[in-house]
Structure formats: C-alpha cells, structure tokens
Amino acid sequence: MATTIGKSVALALVDDDFAGEEMALCVHIVGVERTARVIAASPYGPQGRAMRQ
C-alpha cells in the first residue's frame, strides 16, 4: 500500500503494443487476480524518495 496516496501500487513492464495509457488490465498478484490501470508517469518522484499524488 502506498500510504501517501492511499492506493496499492505495483510495477510492471508492459509492451506498448499490448497496453496503452489508462487501459484496464487484469494482473495476478500472489495468485489473486486483480484489476489494474496503466498510468503514463511513474508514481514516484524523480529521486524515488516519495510518491506523487
């Protein structure tokens, strides 16, 4: 859980041919299927110290 934004965050590399910005996907996390959404920018700040909101 990304406590600063109150949401779960996962990182995945997805080929542009398969997923565009804002596209909904299903992902498996520890054997559980979850819905996910592709975002354009990294949710982390430039130095990787804090989550962007």
GROMACS .gro file of C-alpha atoms in nm, residues 23-39:
model
   17
   23MET     CA    1  -0.612   0.082  -2.031
   24ALA     CA    2  -0.764  -0.160  -1.779
   25LEU     CA    3  -0.578  -0.488  -1.725
   26CYS     CA    4  -0.607  -0.796  -1.507
   27VAL     CA    5  -0.294  -0.894  -1.316
   28HIS     CA    6  -0.212  -1.181  -1.083
   29ILE     CA    7  -0.057  -1.079  -0.753
   30VAL     CA    8   0.039  -1.368  -0.526
   31GLY     CA    9  -0.210  -1.589  -0.709
   32VAL     CA   10  -0.502  -1.346  -0.683
   33GLU     CA   11  -0.645  -1.183  -0.995
   34ARG     CA   12  -0.676  -0.806  -0.956
   35THR     CA   13  -0.780  -0.520  -1.181
   36ALA     CA   14  -0.515  -0.266  -1.276
   37ARG     CA   15  -0.487   0.051  -1.483
   38VAL     CA   16  -0.193   0.165  -1.695
   39ILE     CA   17  -0.061   0.507  -1.592
   0.00000   0.00000   0.00000
